[in-house]
Coordinates of C-alpha atoms and ligand atoms in Angstrom, one line a residue:
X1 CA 0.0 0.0 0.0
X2 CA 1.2 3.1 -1.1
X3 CA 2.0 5.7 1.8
X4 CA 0.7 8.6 0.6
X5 CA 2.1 12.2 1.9
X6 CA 1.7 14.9 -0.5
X7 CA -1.0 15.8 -3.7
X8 CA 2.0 14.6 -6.2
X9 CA 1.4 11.0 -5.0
X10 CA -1.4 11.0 -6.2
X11 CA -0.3 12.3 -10.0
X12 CA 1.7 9.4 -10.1
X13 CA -1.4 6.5 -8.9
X14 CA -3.7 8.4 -11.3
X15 CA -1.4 8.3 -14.2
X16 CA -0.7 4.4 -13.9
X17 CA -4.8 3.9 -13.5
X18 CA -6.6 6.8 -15.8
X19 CA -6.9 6.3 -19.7
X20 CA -4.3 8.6 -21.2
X21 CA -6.4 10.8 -22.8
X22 CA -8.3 11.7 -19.5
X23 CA -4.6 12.2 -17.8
X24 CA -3.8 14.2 -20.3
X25 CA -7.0 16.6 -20.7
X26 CA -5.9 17.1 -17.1
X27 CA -2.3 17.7 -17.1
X28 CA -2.3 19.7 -19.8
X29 CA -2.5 23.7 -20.5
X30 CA -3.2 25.8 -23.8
X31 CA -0.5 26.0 -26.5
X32 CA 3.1 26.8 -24.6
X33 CA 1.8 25.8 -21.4
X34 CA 3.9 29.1 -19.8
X35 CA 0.7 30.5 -17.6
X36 CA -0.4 26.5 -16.5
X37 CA 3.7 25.7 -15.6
X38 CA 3.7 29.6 -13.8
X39 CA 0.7 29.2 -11.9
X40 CA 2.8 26.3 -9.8
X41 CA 5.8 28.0 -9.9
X42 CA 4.9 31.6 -8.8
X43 CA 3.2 30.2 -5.6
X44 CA 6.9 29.1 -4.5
X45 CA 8.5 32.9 -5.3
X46 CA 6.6 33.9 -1.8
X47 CA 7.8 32.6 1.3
X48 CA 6.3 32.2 5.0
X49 CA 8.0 34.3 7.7
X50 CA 8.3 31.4 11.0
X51 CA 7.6 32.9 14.3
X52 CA 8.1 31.0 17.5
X53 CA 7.3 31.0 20.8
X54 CA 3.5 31.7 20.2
X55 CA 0.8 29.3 21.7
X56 CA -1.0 27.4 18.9
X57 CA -3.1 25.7 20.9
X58 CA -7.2 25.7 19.8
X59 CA -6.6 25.9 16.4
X60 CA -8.8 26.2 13.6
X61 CA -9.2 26.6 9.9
X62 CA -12.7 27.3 9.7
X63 CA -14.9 29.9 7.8
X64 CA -16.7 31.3 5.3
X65 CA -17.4 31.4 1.7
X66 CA -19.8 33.4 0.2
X67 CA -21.8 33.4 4.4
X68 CA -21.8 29.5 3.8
X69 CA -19.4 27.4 6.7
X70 CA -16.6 25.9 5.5
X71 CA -13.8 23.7 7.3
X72 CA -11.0 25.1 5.2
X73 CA -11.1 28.2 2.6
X74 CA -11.0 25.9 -0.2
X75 CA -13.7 24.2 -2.6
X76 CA -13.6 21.8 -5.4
X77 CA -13.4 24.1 -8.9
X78 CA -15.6 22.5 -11.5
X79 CA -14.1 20.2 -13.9
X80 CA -15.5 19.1 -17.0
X81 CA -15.5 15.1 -17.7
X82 CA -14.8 14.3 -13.6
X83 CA -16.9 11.2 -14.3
X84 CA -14.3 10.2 -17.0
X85 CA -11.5 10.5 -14.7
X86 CA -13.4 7.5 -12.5
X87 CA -16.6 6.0 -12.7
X88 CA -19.4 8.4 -11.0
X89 CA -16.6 10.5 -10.3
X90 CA -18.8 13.5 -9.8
X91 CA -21.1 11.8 -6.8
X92 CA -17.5 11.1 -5.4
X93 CA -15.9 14.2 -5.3
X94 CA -19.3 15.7 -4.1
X95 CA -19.6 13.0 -1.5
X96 CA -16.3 13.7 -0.3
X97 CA -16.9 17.3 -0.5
X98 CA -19.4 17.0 1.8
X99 CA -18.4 14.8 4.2
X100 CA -15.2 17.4 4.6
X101 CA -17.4 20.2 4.6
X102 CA -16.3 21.9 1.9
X103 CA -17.9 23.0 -1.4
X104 CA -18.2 21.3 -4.5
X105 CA -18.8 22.7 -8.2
X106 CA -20.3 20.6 -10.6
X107 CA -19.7 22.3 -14.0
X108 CA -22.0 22.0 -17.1
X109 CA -19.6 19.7 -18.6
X110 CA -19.7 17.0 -16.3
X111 CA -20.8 12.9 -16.5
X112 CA -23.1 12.6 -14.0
X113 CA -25.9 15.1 -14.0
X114 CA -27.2 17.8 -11.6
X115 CA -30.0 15.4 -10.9
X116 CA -27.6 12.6 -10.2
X117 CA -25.4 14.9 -7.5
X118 CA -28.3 15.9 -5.6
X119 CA -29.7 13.0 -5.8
X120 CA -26.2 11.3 -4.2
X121 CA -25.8 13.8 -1.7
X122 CA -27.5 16.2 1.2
X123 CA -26.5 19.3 1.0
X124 CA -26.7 22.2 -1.6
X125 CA -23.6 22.0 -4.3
X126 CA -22.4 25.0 -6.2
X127 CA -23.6 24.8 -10.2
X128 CA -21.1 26.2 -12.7
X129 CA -22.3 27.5 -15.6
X130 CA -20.9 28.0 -18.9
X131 CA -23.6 30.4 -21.1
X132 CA -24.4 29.0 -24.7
X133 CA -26.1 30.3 -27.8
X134 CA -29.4 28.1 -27.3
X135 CA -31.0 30.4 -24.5
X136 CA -33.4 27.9 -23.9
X137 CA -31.0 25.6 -22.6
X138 CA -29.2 27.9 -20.7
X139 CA -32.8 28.9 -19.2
X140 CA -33.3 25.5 -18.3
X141 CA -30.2 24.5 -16.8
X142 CA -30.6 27.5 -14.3
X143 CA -34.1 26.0 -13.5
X144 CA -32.7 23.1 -13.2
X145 CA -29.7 24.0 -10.5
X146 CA -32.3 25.8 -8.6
X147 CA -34.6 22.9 -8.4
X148 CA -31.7 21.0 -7.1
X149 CA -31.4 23.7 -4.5
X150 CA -27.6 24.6 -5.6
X151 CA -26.7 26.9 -3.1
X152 CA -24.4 29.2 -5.8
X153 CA -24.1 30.1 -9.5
X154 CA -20.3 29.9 -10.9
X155 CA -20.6 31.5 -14.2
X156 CA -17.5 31.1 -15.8
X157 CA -16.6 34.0 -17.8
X158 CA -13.3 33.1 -19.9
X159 CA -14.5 30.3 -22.5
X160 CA -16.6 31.9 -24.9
X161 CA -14.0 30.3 -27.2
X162 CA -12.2 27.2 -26.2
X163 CA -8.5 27.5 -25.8
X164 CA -6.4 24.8 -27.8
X165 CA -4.8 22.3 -25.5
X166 CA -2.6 19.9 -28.5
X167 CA -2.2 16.6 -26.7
X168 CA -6.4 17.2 -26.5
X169 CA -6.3 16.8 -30.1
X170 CA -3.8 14.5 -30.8
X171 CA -5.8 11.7 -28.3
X172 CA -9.1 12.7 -30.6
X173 CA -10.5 13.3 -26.9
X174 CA -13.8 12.6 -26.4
X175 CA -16.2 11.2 -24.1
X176 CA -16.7 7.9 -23.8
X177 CA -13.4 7.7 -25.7
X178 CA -13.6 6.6 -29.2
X179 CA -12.0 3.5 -29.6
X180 CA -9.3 3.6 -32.6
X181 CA -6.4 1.4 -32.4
X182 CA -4.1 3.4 -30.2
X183 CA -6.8 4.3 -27.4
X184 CA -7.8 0.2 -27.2
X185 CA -4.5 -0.3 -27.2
X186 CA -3.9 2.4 -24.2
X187 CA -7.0 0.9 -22.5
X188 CA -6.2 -2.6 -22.3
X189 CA -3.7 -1.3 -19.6
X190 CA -6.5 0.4 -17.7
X191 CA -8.6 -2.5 -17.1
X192 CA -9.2 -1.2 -13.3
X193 CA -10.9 2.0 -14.9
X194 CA -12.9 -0.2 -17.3
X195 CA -14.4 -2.8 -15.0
X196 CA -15.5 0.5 -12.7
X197 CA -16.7 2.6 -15.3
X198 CA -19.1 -0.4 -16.7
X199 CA -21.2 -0.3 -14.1
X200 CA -20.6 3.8 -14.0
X201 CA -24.2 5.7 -13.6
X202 CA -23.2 7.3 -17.3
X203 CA -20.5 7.4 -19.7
X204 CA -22.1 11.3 -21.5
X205 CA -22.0 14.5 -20.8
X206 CA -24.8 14.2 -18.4
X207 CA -26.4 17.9 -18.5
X208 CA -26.7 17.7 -21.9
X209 CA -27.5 14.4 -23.5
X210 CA -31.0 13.8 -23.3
X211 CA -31.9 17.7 -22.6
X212 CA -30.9 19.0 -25.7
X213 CA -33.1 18.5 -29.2
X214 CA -31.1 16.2 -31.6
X215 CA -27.8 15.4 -29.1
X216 CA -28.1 11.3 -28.2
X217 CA -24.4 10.7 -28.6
X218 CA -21.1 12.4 -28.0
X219 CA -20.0 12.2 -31.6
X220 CA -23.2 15.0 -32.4
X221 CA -22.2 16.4 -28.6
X222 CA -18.1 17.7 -29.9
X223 CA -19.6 19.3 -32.6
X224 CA -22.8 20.6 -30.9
X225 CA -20.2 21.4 -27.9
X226 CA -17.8 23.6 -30.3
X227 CA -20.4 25.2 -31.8
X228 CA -23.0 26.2 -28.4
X229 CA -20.6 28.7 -26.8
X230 CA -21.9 31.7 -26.9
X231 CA -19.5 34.5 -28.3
X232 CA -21.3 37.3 -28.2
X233 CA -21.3 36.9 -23.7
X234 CA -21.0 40.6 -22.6
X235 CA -21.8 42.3 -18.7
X236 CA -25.3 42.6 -19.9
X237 CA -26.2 38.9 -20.4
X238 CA -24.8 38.5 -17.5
X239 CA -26.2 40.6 -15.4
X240 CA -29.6 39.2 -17.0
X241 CA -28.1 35.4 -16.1
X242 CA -28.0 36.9 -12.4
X243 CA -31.4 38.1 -12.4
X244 CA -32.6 34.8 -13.4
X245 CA -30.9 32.8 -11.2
X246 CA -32.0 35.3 -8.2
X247 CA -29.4 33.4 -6.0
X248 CA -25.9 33.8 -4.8
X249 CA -23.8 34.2 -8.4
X250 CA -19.6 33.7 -8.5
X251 CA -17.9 35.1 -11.5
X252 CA -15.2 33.2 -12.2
X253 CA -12.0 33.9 -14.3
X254 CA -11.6 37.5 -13.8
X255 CA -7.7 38.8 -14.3
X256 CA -7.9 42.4 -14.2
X257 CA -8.7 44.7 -12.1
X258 CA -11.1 47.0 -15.0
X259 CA -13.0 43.8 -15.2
X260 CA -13.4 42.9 -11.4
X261 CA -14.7 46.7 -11.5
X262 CA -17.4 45.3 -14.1
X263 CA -17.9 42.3 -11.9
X264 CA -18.6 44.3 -9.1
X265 CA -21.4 46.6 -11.0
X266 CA -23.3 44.0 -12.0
X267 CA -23.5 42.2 -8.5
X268 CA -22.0 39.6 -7.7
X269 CA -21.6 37.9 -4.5
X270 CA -17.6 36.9 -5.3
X271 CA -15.0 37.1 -8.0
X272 CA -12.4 34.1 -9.0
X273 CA -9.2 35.1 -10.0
X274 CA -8.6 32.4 -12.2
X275 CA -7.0 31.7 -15.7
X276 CA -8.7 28.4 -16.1
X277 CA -5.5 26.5 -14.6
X278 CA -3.7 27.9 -17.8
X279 CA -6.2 26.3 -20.2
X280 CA -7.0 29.2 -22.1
X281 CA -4.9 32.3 -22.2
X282 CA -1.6 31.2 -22.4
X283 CA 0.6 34.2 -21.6
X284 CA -1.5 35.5 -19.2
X285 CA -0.4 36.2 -15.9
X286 CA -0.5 33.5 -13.0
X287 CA -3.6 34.0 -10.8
X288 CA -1.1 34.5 -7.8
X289 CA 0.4 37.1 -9.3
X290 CA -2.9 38.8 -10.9
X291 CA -4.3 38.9 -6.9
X292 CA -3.2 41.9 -5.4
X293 CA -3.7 44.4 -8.0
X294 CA -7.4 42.7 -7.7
X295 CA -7.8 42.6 -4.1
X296 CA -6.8 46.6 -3.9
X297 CA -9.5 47.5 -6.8
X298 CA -11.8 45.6 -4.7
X299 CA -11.1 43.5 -2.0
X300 CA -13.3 45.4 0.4
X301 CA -16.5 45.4 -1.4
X302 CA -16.7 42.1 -2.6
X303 CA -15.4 38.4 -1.7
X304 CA -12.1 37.3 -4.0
X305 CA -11.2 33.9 -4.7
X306 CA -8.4 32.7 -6.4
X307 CA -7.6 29.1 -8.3
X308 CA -5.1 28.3 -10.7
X309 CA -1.9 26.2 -9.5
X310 CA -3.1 25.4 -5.9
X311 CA -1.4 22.3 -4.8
X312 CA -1.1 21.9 -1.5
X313 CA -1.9 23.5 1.7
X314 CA 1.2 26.1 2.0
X315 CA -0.9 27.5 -1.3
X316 CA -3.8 28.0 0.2
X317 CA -2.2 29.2 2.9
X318 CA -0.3 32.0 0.7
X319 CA -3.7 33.1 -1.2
X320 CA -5.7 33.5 1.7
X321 CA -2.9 35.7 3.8
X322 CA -2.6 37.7 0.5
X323 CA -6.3 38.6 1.0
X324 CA -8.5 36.1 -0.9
X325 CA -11.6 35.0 1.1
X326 CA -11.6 31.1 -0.8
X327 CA -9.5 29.4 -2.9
X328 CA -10.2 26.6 -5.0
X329 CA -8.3 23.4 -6.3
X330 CA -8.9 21.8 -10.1
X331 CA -6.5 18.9 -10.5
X332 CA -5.5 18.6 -6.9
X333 CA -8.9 16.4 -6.3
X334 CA -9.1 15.0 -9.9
X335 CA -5.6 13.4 -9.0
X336 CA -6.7 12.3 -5.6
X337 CA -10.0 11.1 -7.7
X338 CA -8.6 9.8 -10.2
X339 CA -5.7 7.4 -8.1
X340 CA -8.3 6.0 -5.6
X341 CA -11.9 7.6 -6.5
X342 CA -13.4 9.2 -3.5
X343 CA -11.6 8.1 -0.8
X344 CA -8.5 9.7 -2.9
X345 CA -10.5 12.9 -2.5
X346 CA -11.2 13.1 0.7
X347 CA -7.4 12.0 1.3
X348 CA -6.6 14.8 -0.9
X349 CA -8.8 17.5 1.4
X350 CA -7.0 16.4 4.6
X351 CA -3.4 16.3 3.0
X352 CA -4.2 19.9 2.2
X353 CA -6.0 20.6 5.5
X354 CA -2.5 19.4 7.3
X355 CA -0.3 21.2 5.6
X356 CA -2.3 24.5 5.9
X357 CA -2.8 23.7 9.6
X358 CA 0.7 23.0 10.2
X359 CA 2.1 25.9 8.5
X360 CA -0.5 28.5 9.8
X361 CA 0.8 27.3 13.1
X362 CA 4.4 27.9 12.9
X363 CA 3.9 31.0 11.2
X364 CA 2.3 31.9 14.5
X365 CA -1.3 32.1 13.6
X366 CA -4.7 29.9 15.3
X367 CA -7.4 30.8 13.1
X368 CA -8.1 32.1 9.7
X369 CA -9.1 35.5 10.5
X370 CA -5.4 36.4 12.0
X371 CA -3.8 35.6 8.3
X372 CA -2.4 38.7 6.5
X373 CA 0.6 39.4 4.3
X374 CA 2.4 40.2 7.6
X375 CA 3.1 36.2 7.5
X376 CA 4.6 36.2 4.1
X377 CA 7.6 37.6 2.4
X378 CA 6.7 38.9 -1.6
X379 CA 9.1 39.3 -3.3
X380 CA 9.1 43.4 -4.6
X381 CA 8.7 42.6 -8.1
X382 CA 6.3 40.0 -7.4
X383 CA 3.4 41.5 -10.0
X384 CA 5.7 42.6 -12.6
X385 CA 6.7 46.2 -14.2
X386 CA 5.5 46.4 -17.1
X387 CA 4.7 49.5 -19.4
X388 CA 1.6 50.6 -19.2
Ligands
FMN1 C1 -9.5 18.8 -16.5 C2 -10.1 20.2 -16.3 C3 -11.4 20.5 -16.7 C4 -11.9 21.7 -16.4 N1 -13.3 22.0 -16.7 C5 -13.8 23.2 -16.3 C6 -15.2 23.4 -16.5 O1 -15.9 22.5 -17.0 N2 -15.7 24.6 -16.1 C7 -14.9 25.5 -15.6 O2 -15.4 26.6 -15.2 N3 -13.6 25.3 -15.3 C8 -13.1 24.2 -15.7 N4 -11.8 23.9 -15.4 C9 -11.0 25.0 -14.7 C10 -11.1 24.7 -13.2 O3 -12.4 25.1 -12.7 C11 -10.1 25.6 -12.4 O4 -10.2 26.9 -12.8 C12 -8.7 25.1 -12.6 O5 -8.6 23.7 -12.6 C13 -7.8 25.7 -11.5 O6 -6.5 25.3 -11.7 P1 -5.8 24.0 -11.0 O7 -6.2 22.8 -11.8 O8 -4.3 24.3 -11.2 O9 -6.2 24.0 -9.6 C14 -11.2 22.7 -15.7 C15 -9.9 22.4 -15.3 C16 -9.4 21.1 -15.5 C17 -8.0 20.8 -15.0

């Protein structure tokens, strides 16, 4: 039995077990891969100042995102094709979710359906959506995450076009995976991941086939998918989204400070620094690095949460004493889900709860609310000078 101590154990179990076009859909960013390798890296240019002799008895990591309790400030990001990664792998991650008390996303791309989550677990998941042409769908969707009683919206605002990820192409990705001669011949290594997913809830994109007029298979689905997303998304349809929706709404992948100005006008309830984990805009900054410039536009009127290259506790530590109320983590649970399906999430959660624990505590500090930038050491040219 594998001893496992840190999230990069579980890269290496999920890599032996997961089809290698699901690996790589993960592991991989857009073109160069710069802003997906500098997400990682920039987290390790700041450094935590030790203090001693304090008492860290009674310690806790507990708060809140957007007013709802959390046992850490992290949740699960969404992530398309989770149920690909293992069998049911949404109902897992949201099982383990909330059984650690922490929030789960289930974005519009996933395998197992809103219905299905809800119906798997007992409390309110966050819905992510992603806005498409057909308004009608879009409508219903929305009805449908509020009939599930999802406690937030996550619109996510930076794929109106998809970002081109090559190894994505060069595996003919697709879900289930098509079987040509190389991906059989890649499978008949995987048989753990086949026997599970045979007896898997569903093997589709499980918000849309079946809910859509003319998509029963996920050959019509990549084209239908390429074609849906809606271009023409602007700060009016989405402050129209947010009207409809009438709940708690999270707009996520916001870089720059001009738009986390527009994000604020239109109302919503918390921002996510994010550059998709460096799956679209490569070149763009790391989200660690867009943060403060955010956080002083407008950290004080509205909640800001960063994702984007968090992988282990000491990360989450950094973002939060930077100033971001949440933080969330994209492959960090689809590698724990993917080596050892939900119990590999939930191991996941408390590798990153121990490490965020620990290192809160010998930087001197007992609870969340006592984190600032005092415990950490920037480096002065952490953002960058660049001409204007
Ligand atoms: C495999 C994969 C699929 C993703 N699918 C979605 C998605 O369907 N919707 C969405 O808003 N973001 C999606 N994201 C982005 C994540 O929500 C999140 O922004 C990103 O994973 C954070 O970076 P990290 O993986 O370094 O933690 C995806 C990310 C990955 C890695």
């Amino acid at each position: 039995m594998t001893v496992i101590t840190c999230i990069d154990d579980f890269k290496r179990i999920y890599r032996r077990r997961a089809p290698r076009m699901f690996y790589d859909y993960c592991e991989s960013g857009s073109w160069t891969e710069q802003t997906f390798r500098e997400n990682v890296s920039d987290f390790d240019k700041i450094r935590l100042r030790q203090r001693v002799a304090v008492d860290m008895s009674g310690r806790s990591t507990a708060t809140q995102m957007i007013g709802q309790d959390v046992a850490m400030p992290v949740a699960l990001a969404p992530v398309g094709l989770t149920g690909m990664q293992h069998a049911d792998g949404e109902i897992k991650a949201a099982r383990a979710a909330e059984k650690f008390g922490v929030p789960f996303t289930l974005s519009t791309m996933s395998i197992n359906s809103i219905e299905d989550v809800a119906g798997a677990t007992s409390k309110p998941f966050w819905f992510q959506l992603y806005t498409m042409k057909d308004q009608g769908f879009v409508s219903s969707l929305i009805q449908r995450a509020k009939d599930a009683k999802c406690s937030a919206l996550v619109i996510t605002l930076d794929l109106q076009i998809l970002g081109q990820r090559h190894k994505d192409l060069k595996n003919g990705l697709s879900a289930p995976p098509k079987l040509t001669l190389s991906t059989m011949a890649n499978l008949a290594t995987k048989w753990r991941w086949g026997i599970e997913m045979m007896s898997a809830k569903r093997r589709h994109f499980g918000n849309i086939v079946g809910h859509v007029q003319g998509v029963s298979d996920a050959a019509d689905l990549g084209a239908w998918t390429a074609e849906q997303f809606d271009p023409t998304l602007d700060w009016d349809k989405i402050a129209k989204i947010k009207e409809e929706w009438g709940g708690k709404v999270i707009l996520k992948g916001i870089m720059e400070p001009e738009d986390a100005k527009m994000a604020l006008q239109v109302g919503a309830d918390a921002i996510v620094v994010s550059n998709h984990g460096g799956r679209q805009l490569d070149g763009a900054l790391s989200s660690i690095r867009a943060l403060p410039s955010i956080l002083d536009a407008v950290g004080d009127k509205t909640e800001v949460h960063i994702d984007s290259g968090i992988r282990s506790g000491q990360d989450v530590l950094k973002a939060v004493a930077m100033g971001a109320k949440g933080t969330y983590i994209g492959r960090a649970f689809v590698y724990g889900l993917g080596a050892m399906g939900q119990q590999g999430v939930t191991k996941a959660l408390e590798v990153i709860h121990k490490e965020m624990d620990v290192s809160m505590a010998l930087c001197g500090r007992r609870r969340i609310d006592e984190l600032g930038r005092d415990i950490l050491k920037i480096p002065a040219d952490f953002e960058g000078r660049w001409a204007d």
